[in-house]
mmCIF file with all atom_site columns, C-alpha atoms in Angstrom:
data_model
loop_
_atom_site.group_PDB
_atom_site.id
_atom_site.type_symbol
_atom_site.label_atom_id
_atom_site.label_alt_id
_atom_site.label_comp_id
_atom_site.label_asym_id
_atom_site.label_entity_id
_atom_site.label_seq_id
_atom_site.pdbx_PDB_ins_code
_atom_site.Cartn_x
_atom_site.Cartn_y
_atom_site.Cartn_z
_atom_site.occupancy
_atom_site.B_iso_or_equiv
_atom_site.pdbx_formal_charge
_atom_site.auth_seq_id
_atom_site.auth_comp_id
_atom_site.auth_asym_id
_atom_site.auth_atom_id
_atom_site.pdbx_PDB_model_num
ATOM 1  C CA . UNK F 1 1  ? 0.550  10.834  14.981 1.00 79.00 ? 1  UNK F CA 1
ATOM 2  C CA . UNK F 1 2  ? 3.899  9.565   13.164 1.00 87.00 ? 2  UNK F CA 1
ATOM 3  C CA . UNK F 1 3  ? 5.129  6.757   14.837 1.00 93.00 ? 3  UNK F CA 1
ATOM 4  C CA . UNK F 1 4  ? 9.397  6.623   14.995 1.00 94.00 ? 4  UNK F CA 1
ATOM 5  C CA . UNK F 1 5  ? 9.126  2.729   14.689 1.00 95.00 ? 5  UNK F CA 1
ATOM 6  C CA . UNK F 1 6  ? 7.608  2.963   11.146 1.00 95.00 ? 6  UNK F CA 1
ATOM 7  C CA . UNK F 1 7  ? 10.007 5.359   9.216  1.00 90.00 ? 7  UNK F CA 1
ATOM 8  C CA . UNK F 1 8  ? 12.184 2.690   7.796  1.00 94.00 ? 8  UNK F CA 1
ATOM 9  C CA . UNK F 1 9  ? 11.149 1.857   4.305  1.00 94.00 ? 9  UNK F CA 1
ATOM 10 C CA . UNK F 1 10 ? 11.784 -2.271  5.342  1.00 97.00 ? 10 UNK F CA 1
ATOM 11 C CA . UNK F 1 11 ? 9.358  -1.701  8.326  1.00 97.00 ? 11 UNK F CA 1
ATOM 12 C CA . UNK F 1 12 ? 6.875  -0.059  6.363  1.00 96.00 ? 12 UNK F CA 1
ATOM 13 C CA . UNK F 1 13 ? 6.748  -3.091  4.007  1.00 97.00 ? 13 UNK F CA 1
ATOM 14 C CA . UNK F 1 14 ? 6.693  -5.478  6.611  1.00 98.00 ? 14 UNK F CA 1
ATOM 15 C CA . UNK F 1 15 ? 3.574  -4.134  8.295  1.00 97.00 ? 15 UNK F CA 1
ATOM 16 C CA . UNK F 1 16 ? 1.765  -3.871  4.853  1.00 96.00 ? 16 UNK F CA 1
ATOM 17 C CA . UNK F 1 17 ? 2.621  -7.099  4.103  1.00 97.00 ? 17 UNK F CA 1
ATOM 18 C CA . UNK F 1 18 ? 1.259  -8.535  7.812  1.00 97.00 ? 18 UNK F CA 1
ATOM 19 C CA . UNK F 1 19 ? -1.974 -6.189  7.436  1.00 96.00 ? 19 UNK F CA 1
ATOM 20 C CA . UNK F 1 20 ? -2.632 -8.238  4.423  1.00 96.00 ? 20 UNK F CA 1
ATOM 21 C CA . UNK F 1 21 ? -1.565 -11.751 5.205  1.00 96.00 ? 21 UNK F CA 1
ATOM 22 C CA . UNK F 1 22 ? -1.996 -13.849 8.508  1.00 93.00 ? 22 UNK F CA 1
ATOM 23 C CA . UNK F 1 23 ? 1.640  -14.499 8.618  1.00 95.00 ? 23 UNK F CA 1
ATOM 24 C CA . UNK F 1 24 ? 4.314  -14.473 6.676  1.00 96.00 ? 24 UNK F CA 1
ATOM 25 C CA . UNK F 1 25 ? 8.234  -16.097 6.915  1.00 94.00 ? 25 UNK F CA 1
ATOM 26 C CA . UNK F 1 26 ? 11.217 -15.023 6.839  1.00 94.00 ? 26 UNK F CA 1
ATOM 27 C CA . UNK F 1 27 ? 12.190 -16.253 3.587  1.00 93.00 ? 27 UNK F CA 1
ATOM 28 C CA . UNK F 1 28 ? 8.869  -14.875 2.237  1.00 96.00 ? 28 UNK F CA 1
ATOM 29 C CA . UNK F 1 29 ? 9.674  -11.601 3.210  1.00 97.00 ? 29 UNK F CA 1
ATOM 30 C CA . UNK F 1 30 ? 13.238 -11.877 2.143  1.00 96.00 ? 30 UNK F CA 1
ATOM 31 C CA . UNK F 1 31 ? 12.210 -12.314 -1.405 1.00 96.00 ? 31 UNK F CA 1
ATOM 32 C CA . UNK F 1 32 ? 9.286  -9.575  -0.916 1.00 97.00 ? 32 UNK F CA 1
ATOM 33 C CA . UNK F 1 33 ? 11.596 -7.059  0.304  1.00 97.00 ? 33 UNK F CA 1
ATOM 34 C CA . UNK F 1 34 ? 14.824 -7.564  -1.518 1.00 96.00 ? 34 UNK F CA 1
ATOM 35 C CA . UNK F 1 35 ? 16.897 -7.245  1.867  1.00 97.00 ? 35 UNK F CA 1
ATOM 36 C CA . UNK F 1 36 ? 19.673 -9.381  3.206  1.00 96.00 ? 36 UNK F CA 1
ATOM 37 C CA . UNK F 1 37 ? 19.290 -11.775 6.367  1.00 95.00 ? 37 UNK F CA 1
ATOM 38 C CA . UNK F 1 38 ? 21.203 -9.429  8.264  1.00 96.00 ? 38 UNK F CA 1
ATOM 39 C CA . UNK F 1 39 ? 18.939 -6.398  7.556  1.00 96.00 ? 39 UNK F CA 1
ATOM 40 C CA . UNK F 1 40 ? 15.387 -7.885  7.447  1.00 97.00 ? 40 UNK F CA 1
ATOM 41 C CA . UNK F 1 41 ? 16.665 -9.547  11.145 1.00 96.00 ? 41 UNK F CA 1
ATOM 42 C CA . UNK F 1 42 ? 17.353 -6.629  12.611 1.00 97.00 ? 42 UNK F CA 1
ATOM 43 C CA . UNK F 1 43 ? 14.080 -4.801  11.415 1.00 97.00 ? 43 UNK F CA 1
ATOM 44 C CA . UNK F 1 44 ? 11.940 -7.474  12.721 1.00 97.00 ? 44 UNK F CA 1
ATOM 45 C CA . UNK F 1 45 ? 13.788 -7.748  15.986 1.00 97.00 ? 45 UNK F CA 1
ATOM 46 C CA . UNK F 1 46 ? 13.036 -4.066  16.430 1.00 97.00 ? 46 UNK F CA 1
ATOM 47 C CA . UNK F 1 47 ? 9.373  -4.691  15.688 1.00 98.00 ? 47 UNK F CA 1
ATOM 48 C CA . UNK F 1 48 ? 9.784  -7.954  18.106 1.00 97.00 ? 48 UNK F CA 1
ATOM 49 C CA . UNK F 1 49 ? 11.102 -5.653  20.945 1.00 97.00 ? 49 UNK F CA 1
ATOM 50 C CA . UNK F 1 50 ? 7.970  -3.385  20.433 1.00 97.00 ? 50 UNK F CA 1
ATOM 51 C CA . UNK F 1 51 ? 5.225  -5.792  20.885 1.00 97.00 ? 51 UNK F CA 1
ATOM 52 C CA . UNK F 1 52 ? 4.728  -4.791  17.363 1.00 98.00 ? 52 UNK F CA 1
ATOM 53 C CA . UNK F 1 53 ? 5.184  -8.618  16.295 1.00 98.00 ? 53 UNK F CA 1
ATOM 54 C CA . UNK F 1 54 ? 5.408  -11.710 17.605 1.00 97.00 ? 54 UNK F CA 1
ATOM 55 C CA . UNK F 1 55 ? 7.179  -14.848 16.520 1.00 96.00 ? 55 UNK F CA 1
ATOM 56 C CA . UNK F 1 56 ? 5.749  -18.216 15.438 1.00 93.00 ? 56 UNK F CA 1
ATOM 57 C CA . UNK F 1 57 ? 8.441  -21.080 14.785 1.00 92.00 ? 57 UNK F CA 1
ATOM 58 C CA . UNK F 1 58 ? 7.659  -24.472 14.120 1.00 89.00 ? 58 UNK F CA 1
ATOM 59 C CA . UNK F 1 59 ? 8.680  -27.230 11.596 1.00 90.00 ? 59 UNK F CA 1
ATOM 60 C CA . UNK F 1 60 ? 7.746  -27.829 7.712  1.00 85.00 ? 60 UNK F CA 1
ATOM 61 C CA . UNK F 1 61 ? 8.172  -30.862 6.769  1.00 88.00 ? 61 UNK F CA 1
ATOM 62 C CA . UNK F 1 62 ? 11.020 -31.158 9.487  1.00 90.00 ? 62 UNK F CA 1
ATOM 63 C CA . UNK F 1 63 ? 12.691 -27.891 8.507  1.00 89.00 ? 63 UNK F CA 1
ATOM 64 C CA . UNK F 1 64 ? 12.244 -25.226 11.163 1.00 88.00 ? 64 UNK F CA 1
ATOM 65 C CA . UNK F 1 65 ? 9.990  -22.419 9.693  1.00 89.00 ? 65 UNK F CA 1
ATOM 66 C CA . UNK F 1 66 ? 9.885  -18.949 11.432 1.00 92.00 ? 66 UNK F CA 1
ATOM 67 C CA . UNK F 1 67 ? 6.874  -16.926 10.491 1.00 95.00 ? 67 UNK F CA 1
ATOM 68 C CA . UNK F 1 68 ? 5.784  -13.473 11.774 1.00 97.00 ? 68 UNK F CA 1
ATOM 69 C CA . UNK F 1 69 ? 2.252  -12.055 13.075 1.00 97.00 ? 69 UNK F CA 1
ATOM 70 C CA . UNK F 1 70 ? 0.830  -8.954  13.260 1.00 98.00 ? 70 UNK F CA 1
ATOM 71 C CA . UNK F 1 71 ? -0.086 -8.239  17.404 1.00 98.00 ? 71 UNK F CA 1
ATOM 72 C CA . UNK F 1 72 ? -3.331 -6.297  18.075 1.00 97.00 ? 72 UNK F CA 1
ATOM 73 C CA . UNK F 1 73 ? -1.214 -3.319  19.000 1.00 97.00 ? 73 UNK F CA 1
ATOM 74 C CA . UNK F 1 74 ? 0.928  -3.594  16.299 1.00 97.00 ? 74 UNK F CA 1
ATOM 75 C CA . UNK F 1 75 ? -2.219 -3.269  13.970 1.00 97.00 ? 75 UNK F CA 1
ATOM 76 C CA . UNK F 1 76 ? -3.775 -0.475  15.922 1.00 97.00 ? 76 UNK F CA 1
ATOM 77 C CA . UNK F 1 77 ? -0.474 1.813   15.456 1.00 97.00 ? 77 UNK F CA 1
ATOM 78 C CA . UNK F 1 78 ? -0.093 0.866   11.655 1.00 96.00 ? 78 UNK F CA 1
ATOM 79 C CA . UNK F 1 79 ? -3.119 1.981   11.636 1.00 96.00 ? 79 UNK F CA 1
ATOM 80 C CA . UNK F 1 80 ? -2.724 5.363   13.809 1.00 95.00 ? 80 UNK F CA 1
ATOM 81 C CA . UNK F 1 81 ? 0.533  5.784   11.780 1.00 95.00 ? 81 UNK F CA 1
ATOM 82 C CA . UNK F 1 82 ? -1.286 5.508   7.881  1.00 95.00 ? 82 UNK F CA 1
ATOM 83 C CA . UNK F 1 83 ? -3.559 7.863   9.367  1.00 95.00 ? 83 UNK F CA 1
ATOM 84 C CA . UNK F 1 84 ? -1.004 10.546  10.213 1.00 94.00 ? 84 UNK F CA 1
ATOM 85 C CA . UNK F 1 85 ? 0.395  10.010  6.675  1.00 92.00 ? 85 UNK F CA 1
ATOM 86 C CA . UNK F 1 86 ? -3.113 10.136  4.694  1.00 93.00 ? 86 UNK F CA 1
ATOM 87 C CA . UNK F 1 87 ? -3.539 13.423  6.865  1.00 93.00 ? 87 UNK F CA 1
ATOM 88 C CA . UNK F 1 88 ? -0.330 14.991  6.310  1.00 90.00 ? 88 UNK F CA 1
ATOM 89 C CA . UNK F 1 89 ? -0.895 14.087  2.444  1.00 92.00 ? 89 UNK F CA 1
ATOM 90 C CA . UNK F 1 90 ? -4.062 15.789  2.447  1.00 91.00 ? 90 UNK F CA 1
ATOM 91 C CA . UNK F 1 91 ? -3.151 18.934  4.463  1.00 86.00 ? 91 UNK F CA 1
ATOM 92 C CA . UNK F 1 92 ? -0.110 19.693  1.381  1.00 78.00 ? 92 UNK F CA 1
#
């Protein structure tokens, strides 16, 4: 029940943070996370590319702002994937 996509210690923060929040920006996570532009990018691309995400960009104040949503599927295999954890946990 371990999903591949979640091992990363970056991705696992991301999804907790978009299980809790209705989105969240780049800059947001940035600070959240501690991780460079280069390395949060390439995380959420990965989660992008998965249907794991999805992308919202629009302007603040006219500043572009992109933010990042949980998908259904994305939820439903964070979900699958804490499981496999709590039960791996448990079975120790």
């Amino acid at each position: 029940g371990l999903n591949k996509i979640f091992e990363s210690r970056i991705r696992l923060g991301i999804m907790s943070i978009l299980m809790a929040n209705d989105s969240f920006d780049f800059n947001s996570f940035k600070d959240a996370l501690n991780v460079t532009d280069g390395n949060l990018a390439s995380h959420l691309k990965a989660l992008e590319e998965n249907k794991i995400i999805k992308i919202k960009k629009q302007f603040i104040r006219r500043k572009p702002n992109t933010s990042y949503i949980i998908t259904e599927k994305g939820a439903r295999l964070f979900r699958e994937h804490l499981n496999a954890l709590e039960n791996l946990i448990k079975s120790q």
